[in-house]
Short mmCIF file of C-alpha atoms in Angstrom, two decimals:
data_model
loop_
_atom_site.label_atom_id
_atom_site.label_comp_id
_atom_site.label_asym_id
_atom_site.label_seq_id
_atom_site.Cartn_x
_atom_site.Cartn_y
_atom_site.Cartn_z
CA MET A 962 45.44 -86.31 101.56
CA LEU A 963 45.32 -83.96 99.26
CA GLU A 964 42.95 -85.93 97.15
CA GLN A 965 40.73 -85.58 100.18
CA ILE A 966 40.94 -81.87 100.48
CA LEU A 967 40.18 -81.05 96.68
CA VAL A 968 37.17 -83.48 96.34
CA GLN A 969 35.44 -82.09 99.44
CA GLY A 970 36.15 -78.33 98.28
CA ALA A 971 34.20 -79.70 94.88
CA VAL A 972 31.42 -81.09 96.55
CA ALA A 973 30.98 -77.99 98.80
CA GLN A 974 31.04 -75.54 95.97
CA THR A 975 28.36 -77.72 94.27
CA ASP A 976 26.04 -77.46 96.95
CA ALA A 977 26.33 -74.07 97.51
CA PRO A 978 23.19 -71.85 96.38
CA PRO A 979 23.62 -69.76 93.10
CA ALA A 980 24.44 -66.25 93.67
CA PRO A 981 22.05 -63.65 93.33
CA VAL A 982 22.08 -61.49 89.40
CA THR A 983 22.30 -57.87 90.28
CA SER A 984 20.73 -55.67 87.62
CA ALA A 985 22.36 -53.02 85.68
CA ALA A 986 21.90 -49.50 86.93
CA PRO A 987 18.72 -47.80 85.35
CA TRP A 988 20.80 -44.97 83.34
CA VAL A 989 22.56 -47.43 81.32
CA GLU A 990 19.20 -48.84 79.93
CA TYR A 991 18.18 -45.18 78.87
CA VAL A 992 21.13 -44.43 76.77
CA VAL A 993 20.32 -47.63 75.16
CA TYR A 994 16.94 -47.34 74.53
CA GLY A 995 17.55 -43.47 73.33
CA VAL A 996 20.61 -44.92 70.71
CA ILE A 997 18.00 -47.44 69.20
CA ALA A 998 15.12 -44.41 69.21
CA LEU A 999 17.61 -42.25 67.07
CA PHE A 1000 18.67 -44.84 64.94
CA ILE A 1001 14.71 -45.83 64.04
CA LEU A 1002 14.35 -41.98 63.47
CA PHE A 1003 17.41 -41.69 61.27
CA LEU A 1004 16.02 -44.50 58.87
CA VAL A 1005 12.95 -42.86 58.50
CA VAL A 1006 14.45 -39.43 57.90
CA GLN A 1007 16.29 -41.17 54.82
CA GLY A 1008 13.45 -42.79 53.41
CA LEU A 1009 11.34 -39.76 53.12
CA ARG A 1010 14.01 -37.97 51.15
CA GLY A 1011 14.58 -40.53 48.99
CA GLY A 1012 10.91 -40.65 48.12
CA ARG A 1013 11.30 -37.33 47.48
CA ARG A 1014 13.90 -37.26 45.14
CA ARG A 1015 12.59 -39.95 42.94
CA LYS A 1016 9.46 -37.93 42.73
CA HIS A 1017 11.25 -34.91 41.12
CA GLU A 1018 13.62 -36.99 39.15
CA PRO A 1019 12.58 -37.51 35.34
CA ALA A 1020 11.41 -40.84 34.58
CA PRO A 1021 14.33 -43.17 33.31
CA PRO A 1022 14.25 -44.16 29.28
CA PRO A 1023 12.45 -47.11 29.01
CA GLY A 1024 14.66 -49.95 29.22
CA PRO A 1025 14.56 -53.26 26.86
CA PRO A 1026 11.47 -55.42 27.61
CA PRO A 1027 12.00 -57.91 30.08
CA SER A 1028 11.82 -60.51 27.67
CA GLU A 1029 14.90 -59.21 25.95
CA LYS A 1030 18.53 -59.83 27.36
CA ALA A 1031 20.50 -56.91 27.68
CA PRO A 1032 23.59 -56.96 25.96
CA THR A 1033 26.91 -57.61 28.05
CA GLN A 1034 30.04 -55.37 27.50
CA ALA A 1035 31.91 -57.99 25.74
CA GLU A 1036 29.27 -57.84 23.22
CA ILE A 1037 28.98 -54.28 22.60
CA ASP A 1038 32.85 -54.28 22.33
CA ALA A 1039 33.14 -56.89 19.67
CA GLN A 1040 30.15 -54.97 17.44
CA ALA A 1041 32.21 -51.65 18.05
CA ARG A 1042 35.15 -53.44 16.38
CA GLN A 1043 33.45 -55.14 13.52
CA THR A 1044 31.60 -51.33 12.94
CA PHE A 1045 35.08 -49.64 12.56
CA ARG A 1046 37.29 -52.51 11.50
CA SER A 1047 39.65 -51.18 8.87
CA PRO A 1048 40.58 -53.24 5.74
CA GLN A 1049 44.07 -54.79 6.51
CA VAL A 1050 46.45 -54.99 3.52
CA LEU A 1051 49.45 -57.29 3.40
CA VAL A 1052 52.66 -55.37 2.15
CA PRO A 1053 56.15 -56.86 1.75
CA GLY A 1054 58.79 -55.55 4.49
CA ALA A 1055 62.10 -54.81 4.64
CA ASP A 1056 62.73 -58.32 5.55
CA GLN A 1057 60.58 -59.74 2.36
CA GLU A 1058 58.02 -61.05 4.70
CA ALA A 1059 54.38 -60.20 4.65
CA GLN A 1060 53.61 -57.46 7.13
CA VAL A 1061 50.01 -56.30 8.11
CA ARG A 1062 49.64 -52.70 7.44
CA VAL A 1063 46.54 -51.03 8.47
CA PRO A 1064 45.56 -47.70 6.72
CA PRO A 1065 44.15 -44.76 8.31
CA ALA A 1066 40.56 -44.99 9.18
CA GLU A 1067 38.68 -42.70 6.81
CA LYS A 1068 36.86 -39.70 8.09
CA PRO A 1069 33.02 -40.40 8.53
CA LYS A 1070 31.17 -39.23 5.85
CA LEU A 1071 28.91 -36.52 6.53
CA ARG A 1072 25.21 -36.84 6.21
CA PRO A 1073 24.18 -34.76 3.19
CA PRO A 1074 21.77 -31.90 4.24
CA SER A 1075 18.49 -32.30 3.67
CA PRO A 1076 17.31 -30.59 0.56
CA GLU A 1077 16.11 -26.78 1.14
CA PRO A 1078 12.69 -25.77 0.16
CA ALA A 1079 12.53 -24.54 -3.29
CA ARG A 1080 13.11 -21.22 -3.89
CA PRO A 1081 11.31 -18.64 -6.50
CA LYS A 1082 13.59 -18.18 -9.63
CA ALA A 1083 15.95 -15.21 -9.89
CA PRO A 1084 14.53 -12.71 -12.64
CA ALA A 1085 15.59 -13.26 -15.81
CA PRO A 1086 18.33 -11.42 -17.05
CA ALA A 1087 17.46 -8.00 -18.79
CA ALA A 1088 16.84 -8.51 -22.24
CA PRO A 1089 18.89 -6.90 -24.85
CA LEU A 1090 18.89 -3.50 -25.77
CA GLU A 1091 17.14 -3.73 -28.87
CA ALA A 1092 14.28 -5.22 -27.02
CA ALA A 1093 14.23 -3.94 -23.75
CA GLY A 1094 14.29 -0.41 -24.94
CA LYS A 1095 13.29 1.72 -28.20
CA THR A 1096 14.68 0.39 -31.42
CA LEU A 1097 16.57 2.64 -33.51
CA ARG A 1098 13.84 3.12 -36.20
CA GLU A 1099 11.60 4.05 -33.40
CA GLY A 1100 13.74 6.39 -31.99
CA LEU A 1101 14.58 8.09 -35.14
CA ALA A 1102 10.80 7.95 -36.31
CA ARG A 1103 10.38 11.81 -36.36
CA THR A 1104 13.72 12.56 -38.09
CA ASN A 1105 12.46 9.66 -40.79
CA ASP A 1106 9.06 11.32 -41.01
CA GLY A 1107 10.85 14.67 -41.71
CA PHE A 1108 13.57 15.30 -44.41
CA VAL A 1109 14.37 11.50 -44.86
CA LYS A 1110 10.78 11.11 -46.22
CA ARG A 1111 10.82 14.23 -48.22
CA LEU A 1112 14.17 12.96 -49.68
CA GLY A 1113 12.46 9.81 -50.46
CA LYS A 1114 9.33 11.64 -52.26
CA LEU A 1115 12.05 13.74 -54.23
CA PHE A 1116 13.73 10.66 -55.49
CA GLY A 1117 10.76 8.75 -55.95
CA SER A 1118 8.82 11.22 -58.15
CA ALA A 1119 12.01 12.17 -60.64
CA LYS A 1120 12.62 9.92 -63.41
CA ALA A 1121 16.21 11.55 -63.81
CA ILE A 1122 18.46 13.57 -61.83
CA ASP A 1123 19.01 16.98 -63.09
CA ASP A 1124 20.32 20.45 -61.94
CA ASP A 1125 17.01 21.19 -60.53
CA LEU A 1126 16.80 18.26 -58.68
CA LEU A 1127 20.13 18.52 -57.30
CA ALA A 1128 19.59 22.06 -56.03
CA GLU A 1129 15.92 20.82 -54.26
CA LEU A 1130 18.37 18.02 -52.58
CA GLU A 1131 20.53 20.41 -51.21
CA GLU A 1132 18.00 22.39 -49.70
CA THR A 1133 16.16 19.73 -48.14
CA LEU A 1134 19.80 18.34 -46.50
CA PHE A 1135 19.91 22.07 -45.13
CA THR A 1136 16.74 22.24 -43.57
CA ALA A 1137 17.20 19.01 -41.90
CA ASP A 1138 19.94 21.10 -39.66
CA ILE A 1139 22.77 18.92 -41.41
CA GLY A 1140 24.51 22.09 -42.19
CA VAL A 1141 25.60 24.21 -45.30
CA ARG A 1142 28.92 22.41 -45.39
CA THR A 1143 27.78 18.88 -45.27
CA SER A 1144 24.71 19.40 -47.61
CA GLN A 1145 27.02 20.60 -50.33
CA LYS A 1146 29.46 17.82 -49.66
CA LEU A 1147 26.96 15.35 -50.08
CA VAL A 1148 25.87 16.84 -53.46
CA GLU A 1149 29.05 17.18 -54.83
CA MET A 1150 29.68 13.42 -53.90
CA VAL A 1151 26.62 12.64 -55.96
CA HIS A 1152 28.35 14.49 -58.75
CA GLN A 1153 31.74 13.15 -58.63
CA ASP A 1154 31.08 9.56 -58.01
CA LEU A 1155 28.30 8.62 -60.22
CA GLY A 1156 28.45 8.96 -63.80
CA LYS A 1157 25.52 10.22 -66.12
CA LYS A 1158 24.00 6.90 -66.72
CA ASP A 1159 23.82 6.45 -62.85
CA LEU A 1160 22.35 9.75 -62.38
CA LYS A 1161 19.21 8.70 -64.50
CA ASP A 1162 18.58 6.00 -62.16
CA PRO A 1163 16.87 7.52 -58.91
CA ALA A 1164 17.56 4.82 -57.21
CA ARG A 1165 21.14 4.20 -57.78
CA VAL A 1166 21.66 8.02 -56.24
CA TRP A 1167 19.61 7.12 -53.47
CA ASP A 1168 21.66 4.37 -52.61
CA HIS A 1169 24.81 6.29 -52.92
CA LEU A 1170 23.71 9.18 -50.70
CA LYS A 1171 22.85 6.52 -48.12
CA HIS A 1172 26.12 5.05 -48.40
CA GLU A 1173 28.25 8.66 -48.25
CA VAL A 1174 26.19 9.59 -44.96
CA GLY A 1175 27.32 6.04 -43.41
CA THR A 1176 30.80 6.88 -44.23
CA ILE A 1177 30.61 10.40 -42.77
CA LEU A 1178 29.26 8.91 -39.47
CA ALA A 1179 32.07 6.35 -39.33
CA VAL A 1180 34.93 8.66 -37.82
CA GLU A 1181 37.75 6.86 -37.26
CA ALA A 1182 38.82 6.63 -33.21
CA PRO A 1183 39.69 3.69 -30.87
CA PRO A 1184 37.08 2.11 -29.43
CA VAL A 1185 36.45 2.99 -25.74
CA ASP A 1186 38.23 0.36 -23.39
CA VAL A 1187 37.26 1.04 -19.90
CA ALA A 1188 39.52 -1.69 -18.41
CA ARG A 1189 42.65 -0.16 -19.85
CA LYS A 1190 43.10 1.96 -16.83
CA LYS A 1191 41.78 1.58 -13.35
CA PRO A 1192 40.11 3.70 -12.63
CA PHE A 1193 38.86 4.91 -15.74
CA VAL A 1194 37.88 8.31 -15.54
CA ILE A 1195 35.54 10.02 -17.60
CA MET A 1196 34.69 13.73 -17.50
CA VAL A 1197 31.42 14.83 -18.84
CA VAL A 1198 30.69 18.59 -20.18
CA GLY A 1199 27.82 20.16 -21.73
CA VAL A 1200 25.46 23.18 -21.32
CA ASN A 1201 22.34 22.97 -18.76
CA GLY A 1202 19.42 21.56 -20.03
CA ALA A 1203 21.34 19.00 -22.67
CA GLY A 1204 20.48 15.93 -20.19
CA LYS A 1205 23.98 15.60 -19.23
CA THR A 1206 23.18 14.50 -15.43
CA THR A 1207 20.68 11.65 -16.49
CA THR A 1208 22.83 10.73 -19.09
CA ILE A 1209 25.55 10.09 -16.39
CA GLY A 1210 23.13 8.27 -14.40
CA LYS A 1211 22.42 5.51 -17.32
CA LEU A 1212 25.95 5.21 -18.23
CA ALA A 1213 26.40 4.28 -14.42
CA ARG A 1214 23.69 1.82 -14.62
CA GLN A 1215 24.98 0.35 -17.89
CA PHE A 1216 28.72 -0.02 -16.38
CA ARG A 1217 27.33 -1.25 -13.13
CA ALA A 1218 24.99 -3.90 -14.92
CA GLU A 1219 28.43 -5.16 -16.83
CA GLY A 1220 29.97 -5.84 -13.18
CA ARG A 1221 32.04 -2.88 -12.64
CA LYS A 1222 32.59 -0.77 -9.46
CA VAL A 1223 31.47 2.73 -10.34
CA LEU A 1224 31.70 6.00 -8.62
CA LEU A 1225 30.00 9.38 -9.30
CA ALA A 1226 31.57 12.80 -8.61
CA ALA A 1227 28.89 15.84 -8.61
CA GLY A 1228 31.08 18.46 -9.79
CA ASP A 1229 28.13 20.78 -10.69
CA THR A 1230 28.29 22.43 -7.45
CA PHE A 1231 26.27 25.79 -8.63
CA ARG A 1232 23.26 23.62 -9.07
CA ALA A 1233 21.62 21.93 -6.13
CA ALA A 1234 19.55 20.22 -8.34
CA ALA A 1235 22.04 18.66 -10.36
CA VAL A 1236 23.76 17.28 -7.37
CA GLU A 1237 20.64 15.90 -5.85
CA GLN A 1238 19.45 14.28 -9.18
CA LEU A 1239 22.83 12.81 -9.51
CA GLU A 1240 22.19 11.10 -6.08
CA VAL A 1241 18.87 10.06 -7.34
CA TRP A 1242 20.60 8.15 -10.03
CA GLY A 1243 23.60 6.85 -7.80
CA GLU A 1244 20.78 5.05 -5.36
CA ARG A 1245 18.97 3.75 -8.68
CA ALA A 1246 22.29 2.37 -9.88
CA GLY A 1247 23.73 1.39 -6.55
CA VAL A 1248 26.82 3.29 -6.78
CA PRO A 1249 28.19 6.10 -4.29
CA VAL A 1250 28.15 9.71 -5.30
CA VAL A 1251 30.89 12.21 -4.17
CA ARG A 1252 29.41 15.62 -3.63
CA GLY A 1253 30.62 18.74 -2.17
CA ARG A 1254 29.30 21.88 -0.43
CA GLU A 1255 27.03 24.13 -2.32
CA GLY A 1256 29.32 26.64 -4.51
CA GLN A 1257 32.38 24.56 -3.58
CA ASP A 1258 35.14 24.58 -6.49
CA PRO A 1259 34.15 21.98 -9.07
CA ALA A 1260 37.82 21.14 -8.97
CA SER A 1261 38.37 20.08 -5.76
CA VAL A 1262 34.97 17.62 -6.22
CA ALA A 1263 36.53 16.13 -9.31
CA PHE A 1264 40.29 15.77 -7.78
CA GLU A 1265 38.36 13.93 -4.51
CA GLY A 1266 36.19 11.63 -6.53
CA CYS A 1267 39.33 10.46 -8.63
CA LYS A 1268 41.39 10.35 -5.35
CA ARG A 1269 38.81 8.12 -3.91
CA GLY A 1270 38.26 5.90 -6.90
CA LEU A 1271 42.01 5.34 -6.98
CA ASP A 1272 42.54 4.75 -3.47
CA GLU A 1273 39.33 2.47 -3.13
CA GLY A 1274 39.69 0.57 -6.33
CA PHE A 1275 36.74 1.60 -8.36
CA ASP A 1276 36.91 0.70 -12.11
CA VAL A 1277 35.08 3.80 -13.62
CA VAL A 1278 34.98 7.19 -12.06
CA ILE A 1279 32.36 9.50 -13.82
CA CYS A 1280 32.94 13.43 -13.19
CA ASP A 1281 30.01 15.57 -13.69
CA THR A 1282 30.62 19.32 -14.68
CA ALA A 1283 28.92 22.70 -14.64
CA GLY A 1284 27.12 24.06 -17.69
CA ARG A 1285 26.37 27.65 -17.20
CA LEU A 1286 25.39 29.32 -20.53
CA HIS A 1287 25.38 32.91 -18.99
CA ALA A 1288 29.13 33.02 -18.02
CA ARG A 1289 30.87 31.25 -21.05
CA LYS A 1290 34.18 32.52 -20.18
CA GLU A 1291 34.19 31.62 -16.80
CA LEU A 1292 32.69 28.37 -17.82
CA MET A 1293 35.20 27.27 -20.04
CA ASP A 1294 38.43 28.52 -17.66
CA GLU A 1295 36.77 26.23 -14.89
CA LEU A 1296 36.63 22.96 -17.07
CA SER A 1297 39.95 23.63 -18.31
CA LYS A 1298 41.15 23.82 -14.40
CA VAL A 1299 38.95 20.75 -13.88
CA HIS A 1300 40.68 18.81 -16.55
CA ARG A 1301 44.16 19.84 -15.34
CA VAL A 1302 43.32 19.09 -11.51
CA MET A 1303 42.10 15.19 -12.62
CA SER A 1304 45.42 14.38 -13.61
CA LYS A 1305 46.96 15.38 -10.17
CA ALA A 1306 45.13 12.53 -8.46
CA VAL A 1307 44.89 9.97 -11.32
CA PRO A 1308 47.85 9.68 -13.98
CA ASP A 1309 46.74 10.47 -17.66
CA ALA A 1310 43.22 11.29 -16.25
CA PRO A 1311 40.49 12.12 -17.56
CA HIS A 1312 41.02 9.10 -20.02
CA GLU A 1313 37.70 10.32 -21.94
CA VAL A 1314 35.89 13.56 -22.06
CA TRP A 1315 32.39 13.39 -23.41
CA LEU A 1316 30.21 16.41 -24.73
CA VAL A 1317 26.72 15.81 -24.32
CA LEU A 1318 24.50 17.91 -26.82
CA ASP A 1319 21.03 18.27 -27.21
CA ALA A 1320 19.71 16.92 -30.84
CA THR A 1321 16.74 19.34 -30.61
CA ASN A 1322 18.94 22.29 -30.53
CA GLY A 1323 19.92 21.51 -34.37
CA GLN A 1324 22.64 23.63 -35.85
CA ASN A 1325 23.20 25.49 -32.23
CA ALA A 1326 24.48 21.75 -31.22
CA ILE A 1327 27.38 22.32 -33.77
CA ALA A 1328 28.44 25.53 -32.28
CA GLN A 1329 28.35 24.74 -28.65
CA ALA A 1330 31.00 21.66 -30.02
CA LYS A 1331 33.11 24.15 -31.16
CA GLU A 1332 32.92 26.28 -27.77
CA PHE A 1333 33.87 22.94 -25.86
CA THR A 1334 36.65 21.58 -27.96
CA GLN A 1335 38.43 25.14 -27.44
CA ALA A 1336 38.34 24.77 -23.42
CA VAL A 1337 38.85 20.88 -23.26
CA LYS A 1338 40.10 17.83 -25.43
CA VAL A 1339 36.88 16.34 -26.30
CA THR A 1340 37.08 12.63 -27.37
CA GLY A 1341 33.24 11.67 -28.09
CA ILE A 1342 29.99 13.14 -28.53
CA ILE A 1343 26.72 11.97 -26.93
CA LEU A 1344 23.77 12.97 -28.55
CA THR A 1345 20.54 12.90 -26.75
CA LYS A 1346 16.96 13.30 -27.28
CA LEU A 1347 16.93 12.15 -30.65
CA ASP A 1348 13.21 10.73 -30.28
CA GLY A 1349 12.10 14.06 -29.90
CA THR A 1350 13.00 16.11 -32.91
CA ALA A 1351 12.79 15.89 -36.49
CA LYS A 1352 16.21 17.38 -36.38
CA GLY A 1353 18.27 14.05 -35.93
CA GLY A 1354 20.33 14.84 -39.45
CA VAL A 1355 22.34 16.91 -36.94
CA VAL A 1356 24.59 14.33 -35.94
CA ILE A 1357 25.56 14.05 -39.62
CA GLY A 1358 26.82 17.44 -39.59
CA ILE A 1359 28.67 17.35 -36.35
CA CYS A 1360 30.42 14.14 -37.37
CA ASP A 1361 31.45 15.83 -40.82
CA GLU A 1362 32.26 19.44 -39.14
CA MET A 1363 33.85 18.34 -35.87
CA ARG A 1364 35.55 15.00 -36.96
CA LEU A 1365 34.75 13.59 -33.41
CA PRO A 1366 33.47 9.97 -32.72
CA VAL A 1367 29.44 9.80 -31.44
CA ARG A 1368 29.71 7.49 -28.54
CA TYR A 1369 25.94 7.08 -27.62
CA VAL A 1370 22.92 8.21 -28.67
CA GLY A 1371 19.51 8.76 -26.59
CA ILE A 1372 16.65 7.64 -28.17
CA GLY A 1373 14.31 7.24 -25.07
CA GLU A 1374 13.87 7.65 -21.40
CA LYS A 1375 14.87 4.10 -20.40
CA VAL A 1376 18.09 3.47 -19.70
CA GLU A 1377 18.63 0.96 -22.22
CA ASP A 1378 17.46 3.77 -24.38
CA LEU A 1379 21.15 5.25 -24.47
CA ARG A 1380 22.57 3.27 -26.96
CA SER A 1381 26.13 2.77 -28.07
CA PHE A 1382 26.74 4.41 -31.55
CA ASP A 1383 27.20 2.19 -34.32
CA PRO A 1384 27.22 4.29 -37.71
CA ARG A 1385 26.12 1.70 -40.23
CA ALA A 1386 23.03 0.80 -38.22
CA PHE A 1387 22.25 4.30 -37.56
CA ALA A 1388 22.42 5.38 -41.48
CA ASP A 1389 20.21 2.16 -42.22
CA ALA A 1390 17.76 2.92 -39.80
CA LEU A 1391 17.76 6.57 -40.65
CA PHE A 1392 16.98 6.03 -44.18
CA ALA A 1393 14.36 2.97 -43.56
CA ASP A 1394 10.92 2.87 -45.35
CA ALA A 1395 11.77 6.00 -46.87
#
């Protein structure tokens, strides 16, 4: 019964007509179409942006040719290990078995810098003084042409040395500004040291005279050692016009050329021209100059120069001083004060006091030396302008009467023409070709 009912229901359902399909609402379709349109618009915009970026980005470096196969990461790692592999050394360990020890990797060697373009060669060092400046013979030419040649003619024409010849010899020496005392001393030496036989030989007398002059010039004095004190303080004195400031400038140039650190102190505050001249020399030598106000106490300038030289580690300090002839007593008192004040800034300063004398003054130079030695303890003489006078024999009288060593002689205008004094070389040049 039940089965019949089920069969009849199935037949009835199969024979029934299909249900009609109802379409969706119109707004649903519009939403779907709008979503599709937005998606398409999004794709278009993204494509345009990508094109613009590719247009402005730099072109990538060219890769390997299509035909070549790019190395894999494994191959790159293997090549790196091969390149930076350190040698392995087998060393016995604590258990007497060979162990592998890898020494630390060496630092990569830097590539040597590329050669620089050739530079112009540095100028050659200054030639020796004998070659760069005047020779002693050239500097003493006027003196040699003066009394020395008169002596040569005197001995050359004589067949024997008698009293008349010796009297003429003394007169010739005196007129050469050697001085009365020194002239008489030389003549007496000829009498005492040579026998009658030697006196008959003019050449023998000439050689002996030359030797005695060299002995007088060789005053015993310790050599100047500027390295024994730091700073080594030099006080330079002399009258105006003797070449004091120029000499200081030349000394500064020479000390500077030796590699020393030099400082100048312009102590001649009563002459503005002297301060300016010293500053010019300082610029030429490349050394600083301590200066004061016009009319300032010279002792204060000297003190400031010495103090700065000590504080800043200078090797040499050279102090200029006044040289007024119209007030000799005041000048000498002032020099004594400067000398005392220096020792307050630097112990034992000044270590040298050099007197600058003008050779053209002849016997007056000896008188000046006597006055200055009364005011300060002069330790050396600098004789200037020897090339411009026939009175170069004055150096013989200075050494004999003052017993002061000659430290330098000026035989020209160049820096190299300020020459260290060599007694024997000076005597040889003085009597050369006579």
